[in-house]
Amino acid sequence: MANTVEGDSTGAMDLARSLVQRAERIMALTGAGVSAESGVPTFRGAGGLWKQYRAEDLATPEAFARDARLVWEWYGWRRSLVLGCAPNAAHRALASASAVRPAFHVVTQNVDGLHAVAAGGTASLPLELHGSLFRIRCTACGRRQDDRSAIDATTTETLPHCDTCGALMRPDIVWFGEPLDPAGFGEAVRLASAADVCLVVGTSAVVHPAAGLADLTRRAGGAIIEVNVDSTPITGVATAVLRGPAAEIVPELLRDE
Ligand code: BV8
Ligand code: ZN
């Protein structure tokens, strides 16, 4: 489907709302932009995380092997920052849609856990493709555990170590050059391929394989709705483009009559 309507015109919103209302199966794919209004810095935008740091220097297994202390210092800082952030109206609107609509699934690239906080105890937990700031994994035996503690990155010895085997723990996050969890990504492919609508919210759509999910919906005959303050590689193939902040647009898009 060509890109029929763009911008913040009511035309785009009317079209997008009718697509959502008519759709049976919807997959929402979110990126850092959905958390921007919660105060979580994005990666590539102005003031983004990658502006202060180079992704290659921190979010790779090589970086961790070279300087685990520095990498943990960065993740510890991000964890404490995110712990001070709350879900915004976009997270809440997506959580309530996935709680009330039988086939509405949230798939996120974010590691900030804010979709899960917005979902509360409901069953509509998001699929976290890139892992979580609040889960750690043993570099030796693979033991995983939830962890929200403050990270003491003074020395390698003060970093988190495995309760089972004593080896160094790492963030349970997918770094560049690492494969996504096959089961999780397989489920995302299934959801995207079956979706009548792929709702892409707040992603620059440059990181693969997540960025390729929306196209699976399009190729299977479904529609893409993009919510973003900027244009991205998806804008040109989107059925409707809603230009503006997620916390304002997503609740409007998903509200019932
Ligand atoms: C893999 C975890 C293979 C770390 C992340 C060349 C071409 C294509 C691909 C590659 C290539 N070279 C290398 C690759 C592969 C690489 C990749 O895609 N690189 C890109 C950069 C070119 N991918 C990988 O390495 C992946 N693994 O391919 O493995 C393999 C297979 C088998 C066996 C072995 C290996 C792993 C990818 C995951 C990497 N980890 N993060 C961490 O978080 O610390 S990626 C990182 O980027 C984040 O996870 C984030 O989720 C992701 C995407 O970023 P966005 O979420 O989109 O955020 P961004 O800041 O970019 O954009 C924000 C958007 O929001 C903007 O559009 C902005 O306009 C908008 N916005 C801002 N405010 C608002 C808003 N929108 C709405 N409202 C607002 N208020
Ligand atoms: Zn271990």
mmCIF file of C-alpha atoms and ligand atoms in Angstrom:
data_model
loop_
_atom_site.group_PDB
_atom_site.id
_atom_site.type_symbol
_atom_site.label_atom_id
_atom_site.label_comp_id
_atom_site.label_asym_id
_atom_site.label_seq_id
_atom_site.Cartn_x
_atom_site.Cartn_y
_atom_site.Cartn_z
ATOM 1 C CA MET A 1 0.000 0.000 0.000
ATOM 2 C CA ALA A 2 1.486 3.336 -0.981
ATOM 3 C CA ASN A 3 2.040 6.096 1.487
ATOM 4 C CA THR A 4 -1.364 7.728 1.133
ATOM 5 C CA VAL A 5 -1.615 10.244 3.928
ATOM 6 C CA GLU A 6 1.109 12.014 5.841
ATOM 7 C CA GLY A 7 1.487 14.726 8.410
ATOM 8 C CA ASP A 8 -0.559 15.837 11.370
ATOM 9 C CA SER A 9 -3.564 16.548 9.182
ATOM 10 C CA THR A 10 -6.824 15.133 10.458
ATOM 11 C CA GLY A 11 -6.866 13.134 7.213
ATOM 12 C CA ALA A 12 -3.941 11.039 8.353
ATOM 13 C CA MET A 13 -5.456 10.497 11.804
ATOM 14 C CA ASP A 14 -8.895 9.668 10.379
ATOM 15 C CA LEU A 15 -7.363 7.111 8.040
ATOM 16 C CA ALA A 16 -5.170 5.659 10.795
ATOM 17 C CA ARG A 17 -8.072 5.445 13.241
ATOM 18 C CA SER A 18 -10.250 3.645 10.698
ATOM 19 C CA LEU A 19 -7.426 1.200 9.950
ATOM 20 C CA VAL A 20 -7.062 0.475 13.686
ATOM 21 C CA GLN A 21 -10.803 0.107 14.227
ATOM 22 C CA ARG A 22 -11.184 -2.256 11.249
ATOM 23 C CA ALA A 23 -8.090 -4.293 12.098
ATOM 24 C CA GLU A 24 -8.407 -7.607 13.877
ATOM 25 C CA ARG A 25 -4.697 -8.248 14.506
ATOM 26 C CA ILE A 26 -2.347 -5.383 15.367
ATOM 27 C CA MET A 27 1.353 -5.464 16.203
ATOM 28 C CA ALA A 28 2.848 -2.322 17.713
ATOM 29 C CA LEU A 29 6.641 -2.018 17.214
ATOM 30 C CA THR A 30 8.182 0.614 19.476
ATOM 31 C CA GLY A 31 11.581 2.237 19.824
ATOM 32 C CA ALA A 32 13.201 4.803 22.088
ATOM 33 C CA GLY A 33 10.875 7.572 20.871
ATOM 34 C CA VAL A 34 7.923 6.088 22.774
ATOM 35 C CA SER A 35 9.840 6.701 26.024
ATOM 36 C CA ALA A 36 11.201 10.146 25.090
ATOM 37 C CA GLU A 37 8.340 11.945 26.844
ATOM 38 C CA SER A 38 9.012 9.882 29.961
ATOM 39 C CA GLY A 39 12.464 11.471 30.097
ATOM 40 C CA VAL A 40 14.448 8.521 28.750
ATOM 41 C CA PRO A 41 17.038 9.785 26.242
ATOM 42 C CA THR A 42 16.812 8.308 22.750
ATOM 43 C CA PHE A 43 19.864 6.907 20.994
ATOM 44 C CA ARG A 44 20.281 8.882 17.822
ATOM 45 C CA GLY A 45 18.283 12.049 18.225
ATOM 46 C CA ALA A 46 19.556 15.405 19.477
ATOM 47 C CA GLY A 47 21.066 14.809 22.919
ATOM 48 C CA GLY A 48 20.803 11.104 22.246
ATOM 49 C CA LEU A 49 22.793 8.490 24.114
ATOM 50 C CA TRP A 50 24.959 7.687 21.133
ATOM 51 C CA LYS A 51 25.816 11.392 20.856
ATOM 52 C CA GLN A 52 27.663 11.268 24.170
ATOM 53 C CA TYR A 53 28.999 7.758 23.657
ATOM 54 C CA ARG A 54 29.766 5.685 20.554
ATOM 55 C CA ALA A 55 27.579 2.588 20.385
ATOM 56 C CA GLU A 56 30.600 0.592 19.260
ATOM 57 C CA ASP A 57 32.451 1.623 22.425
ATOM 58 C CA LEU A 58 29.777 0.389 24.770
ATOM 59 C CA ALA A 59 26.998 -1.789 23.361
ATOM 60 C CA THR A 60 29.150 -4.638 22.000
ATOM 61 C CA PRO A 61 30.625 -7.848 23.466
ATOM 62 C CA GLU A 62 34.075 -6.612 22.436
ATOM 63 C CA ALA A 63 33.598 -3.443 24.503
ATOM 64 C CA PHE A 64 32.560 -5.543 27.491
ATOM 65 C CA ALA A 65 35.553 -7.848 27.088
ATOM 66 C CA ARG A 66 37.820 -4.820 26.803
ATOM 67 C CA ASP A 67 36.390 -2.816 29.695
ATOM 68 C CA ALA A 68 33.503 -4.388 31.615
ATOM 69 C CA ARG A 69 33.735 -1.674 34.264
ATOM 70 C CA LEU A 70 33.115 1.137 31.724
ATOM 71 C CA VAL A 71 30.226 -0.732 30.078
ATOM 72 C CA TRP A 72 28.650 -1.495 33.455
ATOM 73 C CA GLU A 73 29.141 2.157 34.494
ATOM 74 C CA TRP A 74 27.084 3.205 31.440
ATOM 75 C CA TYR A 75 24.349 0.657 32.047
ATOM 76 C CA GLY A 76 24.281 1.462 35.746
ATOM 77 C CA TRP A 77 23.773 5.129 34.893
ATOM 78 C CA ARG A 78 20.988 4.301 32.410
ATOM 79 C CA ARG A 79 19.332 1.975 34.935
ATOM 80 C CA SER A 80 19.285 4.644 37.645
ATOM 81 C CA LEU A 81 17.998 7.218 35.136
ATOM 82 C CA VAL A 82 15.165 4.956 33.979
ATOM 83 C CA LEU A 83 14.197 4.079 37.563
ATOM 84 C CA GLY A 84 13.299 7.758 37.916
ATOM 85 C CA CYS A 85 11.060 7.683 34.826
ATOM 86 C CA ALA A 86 7.389 6.734 34.581
ATOM 87 C CA PRO A 87 5.408 5.402 31.627
ATOM 88 C CA ASN A 88 3.733 8.138 29.581
ATOM 89 C CA ALA A 89 0.305 8.291 27.918
ATOM 90 C CA ALA A 90 1.607 6.377 24.895
ATOM 91 C CA HIS A 91 2.778 3.438 27.017
ATOM 92 C CA ARG A 92 -0.549 3.480 28.868
ATOM 93 C CA ALA A 93 -2.644 3.615 25.690
ATOM 94 C CA LEU A 94 -0.689 0.704 24.184
ATOM 95 C CA ALA A 95 -1.019 -1.285 27.412
ATOM 96 C CA SER A 96 -4.776 -0.801 27.605
ATOM 97 C CA ALA A 97 -5.215 -1.670 23.927
ATOM 98 C CA SER A 98 -3.281 -4.905 24.428
ATOM 99 C CA ALA A 99 -5.316 -5.637 27.562
ATOM 100 C CA VAL A 100 -8.731 -5.174 25.907
ATOM 101 C CA ARG A 101 -8.112 -6.231 22.291
ATOM 102 C CA PRO A 102 -7.528 -9.983 21.865
ATOM 103 C CA ALA A 103 -4.907 -9.677 19.123
ATOM 104 C CA PHE A 104 -3.031 -6.470 19.942
ATOM 105 C CA HIS A 105 0.631 -7.128 20.780
ATOM 106 C CA VAL A 106 3.408 -4.749 21.773
ATOM 107 C CA VAL A 107 6.885 -5.644 20.503
ATOM 108 C CA THR A 108 9.587 -3.286 21.718
ATOM 109 C CA GLN A 109 13.249 -2.617 20.976
ATOM 110 C CA ASN A 110 13.465 -0.712 24.261
ATOM 111 C CA VAL A 111 15.238 -2.069 27.311
ATOM 112 C CA ASP A 112 13.710 0.468 29.748
ATOM 113 C CA GLY A 113 10.850 -1.766 30.886
ATOM 114 C CA LEU A 114 8.300 1.084 30.743
ATOM 115 C CA HIS A 115 5.807 -0.899 28.635
ATOM 116 C CA ALA A 116 5.806 -3.591 31.313
ATOM 117 C CA VAL A 117 5.307 -1.007 34.070
ATOM 118 C CA ALA A 118 2.340 0.460 32.127
ATOM 119 C CA ALA A 119 0.881 -3.037 31.648
ATOM 120 C CA GLY A 120 0.980 -3.564 35.412
ATOM 121 C CA GLY A 121 -0.095 -7.040 36.390
ATOM 122 C CA THR A 122 -2.162 -7.569 33.244
ATOM 123 C CA ALA A 123 -1.264 -10.337 30.851
ATOM 124 C CA SER A 124 -0.418 -7.887 28.102
ATOM 125 C CA LEU A 125 3.336 -7.832 28.688
ATOM 126 C CA PRO A 126 5.430 -6.613 25.746
ATOM 127 C CA LEU A 127 7.899 -8.707 23.807
ATOM 128 C CA GLU A 128 11.305 -7.186 24.585
ATOM 129 C CA LEU A 129 13.477 -7.919 21.540
ATOM 130 C CA HIS A 130 16.685 -6.367 22.888
ATOM 131 C CA GLY A 131 16.489 -7.508 26.504
ATOM 132 C CA SER A 132 16.157 -5.488 29.671
ATOM 133 C CA LEU A 133 18.157 -3.032 31.792
ATOM 134 C CA PHE A 134 16.724 -4.857 34.797
ATOM 135 C CA ARG A 135 17.887 -8.378 34.059
ATOM 136 C CA ILE A 136 21.471 -9.667 34.215
ATOM 137 C CA ARG A 137 23.076 -12.834 32.877
ATOM 138 C CA CYS A 138 26.149 -14.816 33.880
ATOM 139 C CA THR A 139 28.987 -14.629 31.334
ATOM 140 C CA ALA A 140 29.955 -18.210 32.228
ATOM 141 C CA CYS A 141 26.996 -20.372 33.226
ATOM 142 C CA GLY A 142 24.237 -18.272 31.631
ATOM 143 C CA ARG A 143 22.234 -17.912 34.871
ATOM 144 C CA ARG A 144 19.704 -15.057 34.472
ATOM 145 C CA GLN A 145 18.200 -13.003 37.247
ATOM 146 C CA ASP A 146 16.155 -9.856 37.658
ATOM 147 C CA ASP A 147 18.241 -7.057 39.135
ATOM 148 C CA ARG A 148 17.314 -3.454 39.885
ATOM 149 C CA SER A 149 20.229 -2.693 42.194
ATOM 150 C CA ALA A 150 22.584 0.267 41.904
ATOM 151 C CA ILE A 151 25.736 -0.862 40.090
ATOM 152 C CA ASP A 152 29.030 -0.267 41.897
ATOM 153 C CA ALA A 153 31.467 0.021 38.998
ATOM 154 C CA THR A 154 34.416 1.165 41.138
ATOM 155 C CA THR A 155 36.421 -1.923 40.239
ATOM 156 C CA THR A 156 35.792 -5.169 38.365
ATOM 157 C CA GLU A 157 35.469 -6.886 41.743
ATOM 158 C CA THR A 158 32.554 -4.637 42.798
ATOM 159 C CA LEU A 159 30.604 -5.432 39.590
ATOM 160 C CA PRO A 160 27.779 -8.012 39.847
ATOM 161 C CA HIS A 161 29.007 -11.607 40.028
ATOM 162 C CA CYS A 162 27.117 -14.855 39.632
ATOM 163 C CA ASP A 163 25.629 -16.373 42.798
ATOM 164 C CA THR A 164 26.005 -19.810 41.247
ATOM 165 C CA CYS A 165 29.498 -19.857 39.748
ATOM 166 C CA GLY A 166 31.062 -16.556 40.787
ATOM 167 C CA ALA A 167 31.737 -15.362 37.219
ATOM 168 C CA LEU A 168 31.082 -11.783 36.086
ATOM 169 C CA MET A 169 27.461 -10.948 35.258
ATOM 170 C CA ARG A 170 26.551 -8.821 32.209
ATOM 171 C CA PRO A 171 23.433 -6.854 31.263
ATOM 172 C CA ASP A 172 20.908 -9.240 29.682
ATOM 173 C CA ILE A 173 20.730 -6.962 26.659
ATOM 174 C CA VAL A 174 21.366 -7.748 22.964
ATOM 175 C CA TRP A 175 24.503 -5.887 21.881
ATOM 176 C CA PHE A 176 25.554 -5.064 18.323
ATOM 177 C CA GLY A 177 26.813 -8.174 16.565
ATOM 178 C CA GLU A 178 24.829 -10.434 18.901
ATOM 179 C CA PRO A 179 21.833 -12.430 17.723
ATOM 180 C CA LEU A 180 18.367 -11.695 19.093
ATOM 181 C CA ASP A 181 16.726 -14.473 21.081
ATOM 182 C CA PRO A 182 15.470 -16.806 18.302
ATOM 183 C CA ALA A 183 12.184 -17.609 20.083
ATOM 184 C CA GLY A 184 11.393 -13.968 20.790
ATOM 185 C CA PHE A 185 12.288 -12.762 17.316
ATOM 186 C CA GLY A 186 10.454 -15.726 15.777
ATOM 187 C CA GLU A 187 7.315 -14.682 17.647
ATOM 188 C CA ALA A 188 7.759 -11.090 16.448
ATOM 189 C CA VAL A 189 8.056 -12.324 12.848
ATOM 190 C CA ARG A 190 4.885 -14.370 13.294
ATOM 191 C CA LEU A 191 2.998 -11.407 14.754
ATOM 192 C CA ALA A 192 4.213 -8.985 12.053
ATOM 193 C CA SER A 193 3.421 -11.398 9.213
ATOM 194 C CA ALA A 194 -0.107 -11.974 10.513
ATOM 195 C CA ALA A 195 -0.905 -8.362 11.424
ATOM 196 C CA ASP A 196 -3.556 -6.326 9.613
ATOM 197 C CA VAL A 197 -1.768 -3.235 10.968
ATOM 198 C CA CYS A 198 1.818 -2.717 12.117
ATOM 199 C CA LEU A 199 1.872 0.391 14.301
ATOM 200 C CA VAL A 200 5.464 1.691 14.332
ATOM 201 C CA VAL A 201 6.030 4.148 17.169
ATOM 202 C CA GLY A 202 9.190 6.126 17.868
ATOM 203 C CA THR A 203 11.878 4.182 16.083
ATOM 204 C CA SER A 204 14.504 5.401 13.635
ATOM 205 C CA ALA A 205 14.152 2.000 11.931
ATOM 206 C CA VAL A 206 17.907 1.649 11.355
ATOM 207 C CA VAL A 207 18.660 -1.316 13.607
ATOM 208 C CA HIS A 208 18.101 -4.732 12.098
ATOM 209 C CA PRO A 209 16.569 -7.236 12.250
ATOM 210 C CA ALA A 210 13.871 -5.357 14.278
ATOM 211 C CA ALA A 211 13.626 -2.622 11.637
ATOM 212 C CA GLY A 212 12.543 -5.180 9.055
ATOM 213 C CA LEU A 213 9.448 -6.328 10.939
ATOM 214 C CA ALA A 214 7.039 -3.670 9.614
ATOM 215 C CA ASP A 215 7.807 -4.657 6.048
ATOM 216 C CA LEU A 216 6.643 -8.212 6.782
ATOM 217 C CA THR A 217 3.185 -6.798 7.531
ATOM 218 C CA ARG A 218 3.204 -4.739 4.340
ATOM 219 C CA ARG A 219 4.359 -7.651 2.203
ATOM 220 C CA ALA A 220 1.578 -9.787 3.646
ATOM 221 C CA GLY A 221 -0.960 -7.152 2.590
ATOM 222 C CA GLY A 222 -1.285 -5.331 5.906
ATOM 223 C CA ALA A 223 -0.989 -1.595 6.579
ATOM 224 C CA ILE A 224 1.782 0.341 8.320
ATOM 225 C CA ILE A 225 0.996 3.316 10.523
ATOM 226 C CA GLU A 226 4.026 5.338 11.611
ATOM 227 C CA VAL A 227 4.045 7.650 14.644
ATOM 228 C CA ASN A 228 7.227 9.717 14.799
ATOM 229 C CA VAL A 229 8.364 13.326 15.160
ATOM 230 C CA ASP A 230 10.686 12.794 12.222
ATOM 231 C CA SER A 231 10.788 10.816 8.975
ATOM 232 C CA THR A 232 12.475 7.411 8.846
ATOM 233 C CA PRO A 233 13.106 4.658 6.252
ATOM 234 C CA ILE A 234 9.587 3.430 7.053
ATOM 235 C CA THR A 235 7.880 6.743 6.258
ATOM 236 C CA GLY A 236 8.015 6.097 2.522
ATOM 237 C CA VAL A 237 6.206 2.756 2.744
ATOM 238 C CA ALA A 238 3.732 3.670 5.476
ATOM 239 C CA THR A 239 0.002 3.741 4.728
ATOM 240 C CA ALA A 240 -0.507 6.564 7.212
ATOM 241 C CA VAL A 241 2.139 8.774 8.800
ATOM 242 C CA LEU A 242 1.238 10.613 12.008
ATOM 243 C CA ARG A 243 3.906 13.242 12.566
ATOM 244 C CA GLY A 244 4.178 14.260 16.203
ATOM 245 C CA PRO A 245 4.977 13.111 19.748
ATOM 246 C CA ALA A 246 3.855 9.612 20.700
ATOM 247 C CA ALA A 247 2.355 10.605 24.061
ATOM 248 C CA GLU A 248 -0.060 12.915 22.217
ATOM 249 C CA ILE A 249 -0.755 10.878 19.072
ATOM 250 C CA VAL A 250 -0.992 7.291 20.313
ATOM 251 C CA PRO A 251 -3.796 7.881 22.848
ATOM 252 C CA GLU A 252 -5.771 9.756 20.161
ATOM 253 C CA LEU A 253 -5.155 6.967 17.649
ATOM 254 C CA LEU A 254 -6.218 4.188 20.022
ATOM 255 C CA ARG A 255 -9.075 5.833 21.888
ATOM 256 C CA ASP A 256 -12.429 4.201 21.401
ATOM 257 C CA GLU A 257 -15.190 6.215 19.808
HETATM 258 C C1 BV8 B 1 22.616 -8.863 14.652
HETATM 259 C C2 BV8 B 1 20.929 -2.642 22.982
HETATM 260 C C3 BV8 B 1 23.592 -10.775 13.699
HETATM 261 C C4 BV8 B 1 21.970 -1.905 23.607
HETATM 262 C C5 BV8 B 1 20.723 -2.263 20.653
HETATM 263 C C6 BV8 B 1 24.567 -2.933 8.140
HETATM 264 C C7 BV8 B 1 23.283 -2.949 7.640
HETATM 265 C C8 BV8 B 1 22.245 -3.549 8.347
HETATM 266 C C9 BV8 B 1 22.502 -4.150 9.582
HETATM 267 C C10 BV8 B 1 23.777 -4.105 10.065
HETATM 268 C C11 BV8 B 1 24.812 -3.512 9.359
HETATM 269 N N1 BV8 B 1 25.928 -3.629 10.108
HETATM 270 C C12 BV8 B 1 25.643 -4.280 11.258
HETATM 271 C C13 BV8 B 1 24.346 -4.596 11.225
HETATM 272 C C14 BV8 B 1 23.591 -5.328 12.234
HETATM 273 C C15 BV8 B 1 23.257 -4.420 13.408
HETATM 274 C C16 BV8 B 1 22.574 -3.162 12.935
HETATM 275 O O1 BV8 B 1 21.408 -3.166 12.601
HETATM 276 N N2 BV8 B 1 23.340 -2.051 12.945
HETATM 277 C C17 BV8 B 1 22.777 -0.797 12.483
HETATM 278 C C18 BV8 B 1 23.151 0.320 13.459
HETATM 279 C C19 BV8 B 1 23.332 -0.512 11.089
HETATM 280 N N3 BV8 B 1 22.342 -5.210 14.197
HETATM 281 C C20 BV8 B 1 22.837 -6.031 15.130
HETATM 282 O O2 BV8 B 1 24.009 -6.101 15.425
HETATM 283 C C21 BV8 B 1 21.824 -6.930 15.780
HETATM 284 N N4 BV8 B 1 22.329 -8.247 15.782
HETATM 285 O O3 BV8 B 1 22.423 -8.401 13.552
HETATM 286 O O4 BV8 B 1 23.207 -10.077 14.862
HETATM 287 C C22 BV8 B 1 23.906 -12.135 14.132
HETATM 288 C C23 BV8 B 1 23.037 -13.169 13.763
HETATM 289 C C24 BV8 B 1 23.350 -14.449 14.123
HETATM 290 C C25 BV8 B 1 24.512 -14.709 14.888
HETATM 291 C C26 BV8 B 1 25.356 -13.660 15.271
HETATM 292 C C27 BV8 B 1 25.045 -12.366 14.902
HETATM 293 C C28 BV8 B 1 21.596 -6.509 17.227
HETATM 294 C C29 BV8 B 1 20.796 -5.242 17.241
HETATM 295 C C30 BV8 B 1 20.511 -4.833 18.690
HETATM 296 C C31 BV8 B 1 21.586 -3.915 19.126
HETATM 297 N N5 BV8 B 1 21.273 -3.419 20.439
HETATM 298 N N6 BV8 B 1 20.515 -1.844 21.867
HETATM 299 C C32 BV8 B 1 21.385 -0.828 24.462
HETATM 300 O O5 BV8 B 1 20.184 -0.520 24.407
HETATM 301 O O6 BV8 B 1 22.194 -0.277 25.194
HETATM 302 S S1 BV8 B 1 20.198 -1.294 19.388
HETATM 303 C C33 BV8 B 1 19.606 0.216 19.945
HETATM 304 O O7 BV8 B 1 19.005 0.808 18.779
HETATM 305 C C34 BV8 B 1 18.473 0.141 20.953
HETATM 306 O O8 BV8 B 1 18.181 -1.161 21.374
HETATM 307 C C35 BV8 B 1 17.278 0.665 20.217
HETATM 308 O O9 BV8 B 1 16.172 -0.062 20.556
HETATM 309 C C36 BV8 B 1 17.666 0.420 18.818
HETATM 310 C C37 BV8 B 1 16.909 1.204 17.807
HETATM 311 O O10 BV8 B 1 16.969 2.565 18.161
HETATM 312 P P1 BV8 B 1 15.562 3.327 18.324
HETATM 313 O O11 BV8 B 1 14.786 2.649 19.382
HETATM 314 O O12 BV8 B 1 14.931 3.461 16.988
HETATM 315 O O13 BV8 B 1 16.020 4.728 18.894
HETATM 316 P P2 BV8 B 1 16.619 5.939 18.064
HETATM 317 O O14 BV8 B 1 17.187 6.905 19.046
HETATM 318 O O15 BV8 B 1 17.488 5.420 16.963
HETATM 319 O O16 BV8 B 1 15.356 6.609 17.354
HETATM 320 C C38 BV8 B 1 14.366 7.222 18.151
HETATM 321 C C39 BV8 B 1 13.227 7.578 17.200
HETATM 322 O O17 BV8 B 1 12.174 8.152 17.954
HETATM 323 C C40 BV8 B 1 13.618 8.599 16.142
HETATM 324 O O18 BV8 B 1 13.081 8.221 14.900
HETATM 325 C C41 BV8 B 1 12.964 9.902 16.651
HETATM 326 O O19 BV8 B 1 12.567 10.718 15.577
HETATM 327 C C42 BV8 B 1 11.762 9.360 17.346
HETATM 328 N N7 BV8 B 1 11.232 10.190 18.433
HETATM 329 C C43 BV8 B 1 11.922 10.962 19.306
HETATM 330 N N8 BV8 B 1 11.063 11.523 20.198
HETATM 331 C C44 BV8 B 1 9.828 11.084 19.878
HETATM 332 C C45 BV8 B 1 9.924 10.236 18.752
HETATM 333 N N9 BV8 B 1 8.850 9.647 18.193
HETATM 334 C C46 BV8 B 1 7.647 9.889 18.753
HETATM 335 N N10 BV8 B 1 7.471 10.683 19.826
HETATM 336 C C47 BV8 B 1 8.532 11.296 20.415
HETATM 337 N N11 BV8 B 1 8.345 12.093 21.476
HETATM 338 ZN ZN ZN B 2 27.385 -18.306 36.636
#
